[in-house]
Amino acid sequence: MEHRTKRDLALINLVSNFESKYEKGHIEYLEEKTLYQLINYYEEERQFEKAIDVVELALEQFKYRSDFYILKARILLNQGNIRESLDTISTAESIAPFENEIIILKSRALSMCGNYDEALSILEQMKSYAMKSDLSDVLISESYIYEEMKDYESMYEVLKESILLDPNNDEALERMLLCTELSRKYEESIELLENLLNEEPYSYMAWYSLGHAYSYMGEYAKAIDALEYSFIINKDYEVGYIDCAELCVQEKLYERAYNIYHEANDIFGPESDLMVSMAHCKIQLGNISKAKHLLFKAVKYDPYNDEAFFALGMCYVREQNWYTAINSFHKAVELDDRCEQYYFELAKAYVEVEDYTKATFNFNKATKNGPEQSLYWSEYTSFLLKMGLYQEALCILDEAEEYTFGADLLYCRAICLYYIEDRKQAISILEEALEEDFTIHRMIFNIAPELEVDREITAMIRYFSNVE
């Protein structure tokens, strides 16, 4: 980790020094290695304009180096400047007409223009003379064209061929992961990857791809194990740690998820987001004290991490420390005022301290920011019903129908109708709700406890209980 940190600091210092001199117009000669480092950095950060600026400097120094023209063409393609990219490729061709990378880049640009036949024809010609070591990359390039064409069957076949030619081609395996999702060839992909791993058991990308294929098939235990192998083999494969931990959280394996996040943070951190993820695991495990400790550290490393403040608020909710929870939720909202969940939890906290005006305001904000979530509407309605605001609750339910649907909303409407003494309609809506989702029927008793002694309603529930 120390080596990685020093390397990162050296790169940041290099970039900072370059930008300072560039702004002042003090750039003189830059070493070739430095130029590549700067270009790669800006590409990874998706700062394409700055990457182009460095490439132009490189071309001033190395006018006849095809490598820099290739880099420029690639960056222009990433920007969507296809015509300018093709012009740059043409210049590169005049310098190095038989350079494979130039030909591949040209086919990619042509496919992005919709000239699929010409793009495929170029690659087909390459196949006739490409070395076996290069053929795998040619097939990957072909997969991009088929993806543009939405021909996912052909995309799968060329990627399969590429992987069989070069089982250690990480790009082919990454592309296969995308292709598996697009083509829905999950079973075929699993068979391919399992056979590959029998021959190449230390291919971390194959394990990673297999993990996702298992996940698509709902085989989560196998998926977790496969994803874990990806970062056991490659300790620097951060995405393997994160995806594995997230799947563990999905499967409520919080201790295992915590350990994976912890290991990732030791290697790649300290990172505020990883600390927040670790804290979420500790919250689920009931260790609120440890969760708060992690979140305080997360905020220290990144004072603008809204998720850290929100998670702190949830810790205080667990402790029923409502005013401190409200303070934390407000900080989260200040940092991200578009997240409906922040307003929702803020509204519930205000209900607990009996500040109903602010609760109403925040319930309203939650439904406006996340109108497709039936939970926010049903909780808002429940709050209004408990306040005795039956007509207002009905208005909210009418508004909710414009955006979403859910059995929880049907139950709320049934209670509204019951309270305004439209019993016949209330019973009809309740029957519809019970048919839609019987499992959440007890929510009506949480909102309106008196319904537990209503004979007709309890009889309906017994009937649907037997049907279930």
Coordinates of C-alpha atoms in Angstrom, one line a residue:
M1 CA 0.0 0.0 0.0
E2 CA 2.9 2.3 0.8
H3 CA 4.3 1.8 -2.7
R4 CA 0.9 2.5 -4.3
T5 CA 0.5 5.7 -2.2
K6 CA 3.9 7.0 -3.2
R7 CA 3.2 6.3 -6.9
D8 CA -0.2 8.1 -6.7
L9 CA 1.3 11.1 -4.9
A10 CA 4.1 11.2 -7.5
L11 CA 1.5 11.2 -10.3
I12 CA -0.6 13.9 -8.7
N13 CA 2.5 16.0 -8.2
L14 CA 3.5 15.5 -11.8
V15 CA 0.0 16.6 -13.0
S16 CA -0.1 19.6 -10.7
N17 CA 3.3 20.7 -11.8
F18 CA 2.4 20.3 -15.5
E19 CA -0.9 22.3 -15.1
S20 CA 0.8 25.1 -13.2
K21 CA 3.4 25.5 -16.0
Y22 CA 0.9 25.0 -18.8
E23 CA -1.4 27.8 -17.5
K24 CA 1.7 30.1 -17.5
G25 CA 2.8 29.0 -20.9
H26 CA 6.1 27.8 -19.5
I27 CA 6.0 24.3 -21.1
E28 CA 9.3 23.4 -22.8
Y29 CA 10.5 19.8 -23.6
L30 CA 8.6 16.9 -21.9
E31 CA 10.1 13.4 -21.8
E32 CA 8.1 10.8 -23.7
K33 CA 7.4 8.8 -20.5
T34 CA 5.9 12.0 -18.9
L35 CA 3.7 12.6 -21.9
Y36 CA 2.3 9.1 -21.7
Q37 CA 1.7 9.4 -17.9
L38 CA -0.2 12.7 -18.4
I39 CA -2.3 11.5 -21.3
N40 CA -3.2 8.2 -19.4
Y41 CA -4.1 10.2 -16.3
Y42 CA -6.5 12.6 -18.1
E43 CA -8.0 9.7 -20.0
E44 CA -8.7 7.8 -16.8
E45 CA -10.2 10.9 -15.2
R46 CA -12.3 11.5 -18.5
Q47 CA -10.8 14.9 -18.8
F48 CA -10.5 14.5 -22.6
E49 CA -9.9 18.1 -23.5
K50 CA -6.8 18.2 -21.3
A51 CA -5.7 14.8 -22.7
I52 CA -5.9 16.3 -26.2
D53 CA -3.9 19.3 -25.1
V54 CA -1.1 17.0 -24.0
V55 CA -1.3 14.9 -27.2
E56 CA -0.9 18.1 -29.2
L57 CA 2.2 19.0 -27.2
A58 CA 3.5 15.5 -27.9
L59 CA 2.9 15.9 -31.6
E60 CA 4.9 19.1 -31.6
Q61 CA 7.8 17.2 -30.2
F62 CA 7.3 13.9 -32.0
K63 CA 5.7 14.9 -35.3
Y64 CA 6.1 11.5 -37.0
R65 CA 5.3 9.2 -34.1
S66 CA 2.1 7.2 -35.0
D67 CA 1.6 6.3 -31.3
F68 CA 0.5 9.8 -30.4
Y69 CA -1.8 10.0 -33.5
I70 CA -3.4 6.8 -32.3
L71 CA -3.9 8.2 -28.8
K72 CA -5.4 11.4 -30.3
A73 CA -7.8 9.4 -32.5
R74 CA -8.9 7.2 -29.6
I75 CA -9.6 10.2 -27.3
L76 CA -11.5 12.0 -30.1
L77 CA -13.6 8.8 -30.5
N78 CA -14.3 8.8 -26.7
Q79 CA -15.5 12.4 -27.1
G80 CA -17.8 11.4 -30.0
N81 CA -15.7 13.5 -32.5
I82 CA -15.8 10.7 -35.1
R83 CA -15.0 12.8 -38.3
E84 CA -12.0 14.4 -36.6
S85 CA -10.9 11.0 -35.3
L86 CA -11.0 9.6 -38.8
D87 CA -8.9 12.5 -40.1
T88 CA -6.3 11.8 -37.4
I89 CA -6.4 8.0 -38.3
S90 CA -5.7 9.0 -41.9
T91 CA -2.6 10.9 -40.9
A92 CA -1.5 8.0 -38.7
E93 CA -2.0 5.6 -41.7
S94 CA 0.3 7.7 -43.8
I95 CA 3.0 7.3 -41.2
A96 CA 2.5 3.6 -40.3
P97 CA 0.1 2.1 -42.9
F98 CA 0.4 -1.5 -41.6
E99 CA 0.0 -0.7 -37.9
N100 CA -2.7 -3.1 -36.5
E101 CA -3.9 -0.7 -33.9
I102 CA -4.6 2.0 -36.5
I103 CA -6.6 -0.4 -38.6
I104 CA -8.6 -1.6 -35.6
L105 CA -9.3 2.0 -34.5
K106 CA -10.4 2.9 -38.1
S107 CA -12.9 0.0 -38.1
R108 CA -14.3 1.2 -34.7
A109 CA -14.7 4.7 -36.0
L110 CA -16.5 3.5 -39.2
S111 CA -18.9 1.4 -37.1
M112 CA -19.7 4.4 -34.9
C113 CA -20.6 6.2 -38.2
G114 CA -22.9 3.3 -39.1
N115 CA -20.6 2.0 -41.8
Y116 CA -20.8 -1.6 -40.4
D117 CA -20.1 -3.4 -43.7
E118 CA -16.9 -1.5 -44.3
A119 CA -15.8 -1.8 -40.7
L120 CA -16.3 -5.6 -40.7
S121 CA -14.6 -5.9 -44.1
I122 CA -11.5 -4.2 -42.8
L123 CA -11.3 -6.6 -39.8
E124 CA -12.0 -9.6 -42.1
Q125 CA -9.0 -8.7 -44.1
M126 CA -6.9 -8.4 -41.0
K127 CA -7.9 -11.9 -39.9
S128 CA -6.2 -13.3 -43.0
Y129 CA -2.7 -12.1 -42.0
A130 CA -3.0 -11.4 -38.2
M131 CA -0.7 -13.4 -35.9
K132 CA -2.5 -15.6 -33.4
S133 CA -1.5 -13.3 -30.6
D134 CA -3.2 -10.4 -32.5
L135 CA -6.3 -12.3 -33.7
S136 CA -7.9 -12.2 -30.2
D137 CA -7.8 -8.4 -30.3
V138 CA -9.2 -8.3 -33.8
L139 CA -12.2 -10.4 -32.6
I140 CA -12.7 -8.0 -29.7
S141 CA -12.9 -5.1 -32.1
E142 CA -15.4 -7.1 -34.2
S143 CA -17.5 -7.5 -31.0
Y144 CA -17.8 -3.6 -30.7
I145 CA -19.2 -3.5 -34.2
Y146 CA -21.8 -6.2 -33.5
E147 CA -22.7 -4.4 -30.3
E148 CA -23.3 -1.2 -32.3
M149 CA -25.5 -3.3 -34.6
K150 CA -27.3 -4.9 -31.6
D151 CA -26.4 -8.3 -33.0
Y152 CA -25.7 -9.8 -29.6
E153 CA -25.6 -13.4 -30.9
S154 CA -22.7 -12.6 -33.2
M155 CA -21.1 -10.5 -30.5
Y156 CA -21.1 -13.5 -28.2
E157 CA -19.6 -15.8 -30.8
V158 CA -16.7 -13.6 -31.7
L159 CA -15.9 -13.0 -28.0
K160 CA -16.1 -16.7 -27.3
E161 CA -13.6 -17.3 -30.1
S162 CA -11.4 -14.5 -28.7
I163 CA -11.3 -16.0 -25.3
L164 CA -10.6 -19.5 -26.6
L165 CA -7.6 -18.1 -28.5
D166 CA -6.3 -16.1 -25.5
P167 CA -7.8 -17.2 -22.2
N168 CA -5.9 -14.4 -20.4
N169 CA -7.2 -11.6 -22.5
D170 CA -8.9 -9.4 -19.8
E171 CA -10.6 -7.1 -22.2
A172 CA -12.3 -10.1 -24.0
L173 CA -13.5 -11.4 -20.6
E174 CA -14.8 -7.9 -19.6
R175 CA -16.6 -7.7 -22.9
M176 CA -18.0 -11.1 -22.4
L177 CA -19.5 -10.0 -19.1
L178 CA -21.4 -7.2 -20.9
C179 CA -22.3 -9.5 -23.8
T180 CA -23.7 -12.1 -21.4
E181 CA -26.1 -9.6 -20.0
L182 CA -27.1 -8.2 -23.4
S183 CA -27.6 -11.6 -25.0
R184 CA -28.9 -13.3 -21.8
K185 CA -26.7 -16.3 -22.6
Y186 CA -26.1 -16.9 -18.9
E187 CA -25.9 -20.7 -19.0
E188 CA -23.7 -20.8 -22.1
S189 CA -21.4 -18.2 -20.5
I190 CA -21.1 -20.3 -17.2
E191 CA -20.2 -23.4 -19.2
L192 CA -17.6 -21.5 -21.2
L193 CA -16.0 -19.9 -18.1
E194 CA -16.0 -23.1 -16.1
N195 CA -14.2 -24.9 -18.9
L196 CA -11.8 -22.0 -19.2
L197 CA -11.1 -22.1 -15.4
N198 CA -10.4 -25.8 -15.6
E199 CA -7.5 -24.9 -17.9
E200 CA -6.6 -21.4 -16.4
P201 CA -7.6 -21.5 -12.7
Y202 CA -5.7 -18.3 -11.9
S203 CA -7.6 -16.0 -14.4
Y204 CA -9.0 -13.4 -12.0
M205 CA -11.2 -11.9 -14.7
A206 CA -12.7 -15.3 -15.6
W207 CA -13.6 -15.8 -11.9
Y208 CA -15.1 -12.3 -11.8
S209 CA -17.2 -12.8 -15.0
L210 CA -18.3 -16.2 -13.7
G211 CA -19.4 -14.6 -10.4
H212 CA -21.7 -12.2 -12.3
A213 CA -23.0 -15.0 -14.5
Y214 CA -24.0 -17.0 -11.4
S215 CA -25.6 -13.9 -10.0
Y216 CA -27.7 -13.4 -13.1
M217 CA -28.9 -17.0 -12.6
G218 CA -29.8 -16.4 -9.0
E219 CA -27.0 -18.7 -7.7
Y220 CA -25.7 -16.2 -5.2
A221 CA -23.6 -18.5 -3.0
K222 CA -21.6 -19.6 -6.0
A223 CA -21.5 -16.0 -7.2
I224 CA -20.0 -14.8 -4.0
D225 CA -17.3 -17.5 -4.0
A226 CA -16.4 -16.8 -7.6
L227 CA -16.1 -13.1 -7.0
E228 CA -14.0 -13.7 -3.9
Y229 CA -11.6 -15.8 -6.0
S230 CA -11.1 -12.8 -8.3
F231 CA -9.5 -10.6 -5.7
I232 CA -7.8 -13.5 -3.9
I233 CA -5.9 -14.1 -7.2
N234 CA -5.5 -10.3 -7.9
K235 CA -5.1 -8.4 -4.7
D236 CA -5.2 -5.1 -6.6
Y237 CA -8.6 -5.8 -8.2
E238 CA -10.7 -3.3 -6.3
V239 CA -14.0 -3.9 -8.2
G240 CA -13.8 -7.6 -7.3
Y241 CA -13.9 -6.7 -3.6
I242 CA -16.7 -4.2 -3.9
D243 CA -19.0 -6.4 -6.1
C244 CA -18.4 -9.4 -3.8
A245 CA -19.2 -7.3 -0.6
E246 CA -22.3 -5.8 -2.2
L247 CA -23.6 -9.2 -3.0
C248 CA -22.9 -10.4 0.5
V249 CA -25.0 -7.4 1.8
Q250 CA -27.8 -8.3 -0.6
E251 CA -27.8 -11.8 0.9
K252 CA -27.6 -10.4 4.4
L253 CA -24.1 -11.8 5.0
Y254 CA -23.1 -8.7 6.9
E255 CA -20.1 -10.1 8.7
R256 CA -18.6 -11.5 5.6
A257 CA -19.3 -8.2 3.7
Y258 CA -17.7 -6.2 6.5
N259 CA -14.5 -8.2 6.4
I260 CA -14.2 -7.8 2.6
Y261 CA -14.8 -4.0 2.8
H262 CA -12.3 -3.9 5.6
E263 CA -9.7 -5.7 3.5
A264 CA -10.3 -3.4 0.6
N265 CA -10.0 -0.3 2.8
D266 CA -6.7 -1.6 4.1
I267 CA -5.4 -2.0 0.6
F268 CA -6.9 0.9 -1.3
G269 CA -7.8 3.3 1.5
P270 CA -8.4 4.9 3.6
E271 CA -11.6 5.7 1.6
S272 CA -14.6 7.4 3.0
D273 CA -17.1 5.4 0.9
L274 CA -15.6 2.1 2.0
M275 CA -15.9 3.2 5.6
V276 CA -19.6 4.1 5.1
S277 CA -20.1 0.6 3.6
M278 CA -18.4 -1.0 6.6
A279 CA -20.6 1.1 8.9
H280 CA -23.8 -0.1 7.2
C281 CA -22.7 -3.7 7.9
K282 CA -22.1 -2.8 11.6
I283 CA -25.5 -1.1 11.8
Q284 CA -27.2 -4.3 10.5
L285 CA -25.2 -6.4 13.0
G286 CA -26.4 -4.1 15.8
N287 CA -23.0 -2.7 16.6
I288 CA -24.0 1.0 16.5
S289 CA -21.0 2.2 18.5
K290 CA -18.6 0.7 15.9
A291 CA -20.7 2.0 13.1
K292 CA -20.6 5.6 14.5
H293 CA -16.8 5.3 15.0
L294 CA -16.4 4.4 11.3
L295 CA -18.7 7.2 10.1
F296 CA -16.9 9.8 12.1
K297 CA -13.7 8.7 10.4
A298 CA -15.5 8.7 7.0
V299 CA -16.6 12.3 7.5
K300 CA -13.1 13.3 8.6
Y301 CA -11.6 12.0 5.4
D302 CA -14.4 13.4 3.3
P303 CA -16.5 16.2 4.9
Y304 CA -18.8 16.3 1.8
N305 CA -19.9 12.6 2.0
D306 CA -23.6 12.9 2.3
E307 CA -24.1 9.2 2.7
A308 CA -21.8 9.2 5.8
F309 CA -24.0 11.9 7.4
F310 CA -27.2 10.0 6.4
A311 CA -25.8 6.8 7.9
L312 CA -24.9 8.7 11.1
G313 CA -28.5 9.8 11.3
M314 CA -29.7 6.2 11.0
C315 CA -27.4 5.3 13.9
Y316 CA -29.0 8.0 16.0
V317 CA -32.4 6.7 15.0
R318 CA -31.5 3.3 16.3
E319 CA -30.5 5.0 19.6
Q320 CA -33.8 7.1 19.5
N321 CA -31.6 10.2 19.7
W322 CA -34.0 12.1 17.5
Y323 CA -32.7 15.6 17.5
T324 CA -29.1 14.5 16.7
A325 CA -30.5 12.3 14.0
I326 CA -32.4 15.3 12.5
N327 CA -29.2 17.3 12.6
S328 CA -27.3 14.5 10.7
F329 CA -30.1 14.1 8.1
H330 CA -30.1 17.9 7.5
K331 CA -26.4 17.8 6.8
A332 CA -27.0 15.0 4.3
V333 CA -29.7 17.0 2.6
E334 CA -27.5 20.1 2.4
L335 CA -24.9 18.0 0.5
D336 CA -27.5 16.3 -1.8
D337 CA -30.9 17.9 -1.9
R338 CA -32.2 15.5 -4.5
C339 CA -32.1 12.3 -2.5
E340 CA -35.7 11.3 -1.5
Q341 CA -34.6 8.9 1.1
Y342 CA -32.9 11.7 3.2
Y343 CA -36.2 13.6 3.2
F344 CA -38.2 10.5 4.1
E345 CA -36.1 9.7 7.2
L346 CA -36.1 13.3 8.2
A347 CA -39.9 13.3 8.0
K348 CA -40.1 10.2 10.2
A349 CA -37.7 11.8 12.7
Y350 CA -39.8 14.9 12.9
V351 CA -42.9 12.8 13.6
E352 CA -41.1 11.3 16.6
V353 CA -40.4 14.8 18.1
E354 CA -44.0 15.8 17.2
D355 CA -43.0 18.6 14.8
Y356 CA -45.8 17.8 12.4
T357 CA -45.4 20.8 10.2
K358 CA -41.8 19.9 9.3
A359 CA -42.8 16.2 9.0
T360 CA -45.4 17.2 6.4
F361 CA -42.9 19.3 4.5
N362 CA -40.3 16.5 4.3
F363 CA -42.8 13.8 3.4
N364 CA -43.9 16.1 0.6
K365 CA -40.3 16.5 -0.5
A366 CA -39.7 12.7 -0.4
T367 CA -42.7 12.0 -2.6
K368 CA -41.7 14.8 -5.1
N369 CA -38.2 13.5 -5.4
G370 CA -39.1 9.8 -5.5
P371 CA -42.6 9.7 -6.9
E372 CA -42.2 6.1 -8.2
Q373 CA -41.7 4.8 -4.6
S374 CA -45.0 3.7 -3.2
L375 CA -43.5 3.5 0.3
Y376 CA -43.0 7.2 0.6
W377 CA -46.7 7.8 -0.4
S378 CA -48.0 5.2 1.9
E379 CA -46.0 6.4 4.9
Y380 CA -47.1 10.0 4.2
T381 CA -50.7 8.8 4.0
S382 CA -50.4 6.8 7.2
F383 CA -49.1 9.9 9.0
L384 CA -52.0 12.0 7.8
L385 CA -54.5 9.3 8.8
K386 CA -53.1 9.2 12.3
M387 CA -53.4 12.9 12.4
G388 CA -57.1 12.5 11.5
L389 CA -56.6 14.3 8.1
Y390 CA -58.7 11.8 6.1
Q391 CA -59.5 14.0 3.1
E392 CA -55.9 15.2 2.8
A393 CA -54.8 11.6 2.9
L394 CA -57.2 10.7 0.0
C395 CA -55.8 13.6 -2.0
I396 CA -52.3 12.3 -1.5
L397 CA -53.4 8.8 -2.6
D398 CA -55.0 10.3 -5.7
E399 CA -51.8 12.1 -6.5
A400 CA -49.7 8.9 -5.9
E401 CA -51.8 7.0 -8.5
E402 CA -50.3 9.3 -11.2
Y403 CA -46.8 7.9 -10.5
T404 CA -46.9 4.5 -8.9
F405 CA -48.9 1.5 -7.7
G406 CA -48.7 -0.8 -4.7
A407 CA -50.7 -2.9 -2.3
D408 CA -49.6 -0.6 0.5
L409 CA -51.5 2.3 -1.2
L410 CA -54.6 0.1 -1.6
Y411 CA -54.6 -0.7 2.1
C412 CA -54.2 3.0 2.9
R413 CA -57.1 3.9 0.6
A414 CA -59.3 1.3 2.3
I415 CA -58.6 2.8 5.7
C416 CA -59.3 6.3 4.3
L417 CA -62.7 5.2 3.0
Y418 CA -63.4 3.4 6.3
Y419 CA -62.8 6.6 8.2
I420 CA -65.0 8.7 6.0
E421 CA -67.7 6.1 6.4
D422 CA -67.7 4.8 2.8
R423 CA -67.7 1.2 4.2
K424 CA -68.8 -0.5 1.0
Q425 CA -66.0 1.0 -1.1
A426 CA -63.6 0.4 1.8
I427 CA -64.3 -3.3 1.9
S428 CA -64.0 -3.5 -1.9
I429 CA -60.6 -1.8 -1.9
L430 CA -59.4 -3.9 1.0
E431 CA -60.3 -7.1 -0.9
E432 CA -58.3 -5.9 -3.8
A433 CA -55.3 -5.2 -1.5
L434 CA -55.5 -8.6 0.1
E435 CA -55.5 -10.2 -3.3
E436 CA -52.5 -8.1 -4.4
D437 CA -50.3 -8.7 -1.4
F438 CA -51.7 -10.5 1.7
T439 CA -48.3 -10.5 3.5
I440 CA -48.3 -6.8 4.4
H441 CA -52.0 -6.7 5.6
R442 CA -51.1 -6.0 9.2
M443 CA -50.1 -2.5 8.2
I444 CA -53.8 -1.6 8.5
F445 CA -53.8 -2.5 12.2
N446 CA -50.7 -0.4 12.7
I447 CA -52.6 2.6 11.2
A448 CA -56.1 1.8 12.5
P449 CA -55.9 -0.6 15.5
E450 CA -59.7 -0.5 15.9
L451 CA -60.0 -2.6 12.7
E452 CA -58.8 -5.6 14.6
V453 CA -62.3 -5.8 16.2
D454 CA -64.2 -5.3 13.0
R455 CA -65.8 -8.7 12.4
E456 CA -66.3 -8.3 8.6
I457 CA -62.7 -7.2 8.1
T458 CA -61.2 -9.9 10.3
A459 CA -63.4 -12.5 8.5
M460 CA -62.0 -11.4 5.2
I461 CA -58.4 -11.6 6.5
R462 CA -59.1 -15.2 7.8
Y463 CA -60.4 -16.1 4.4
F464 CA -57.4 -14.9 2.5
S465 CA -55.1 -16.4 5.2
N466 CA -56.6 -19.8 4.3
V467 CA -56.2 -19.1 0.6
E468 CA -52.6 -18.2 1.1

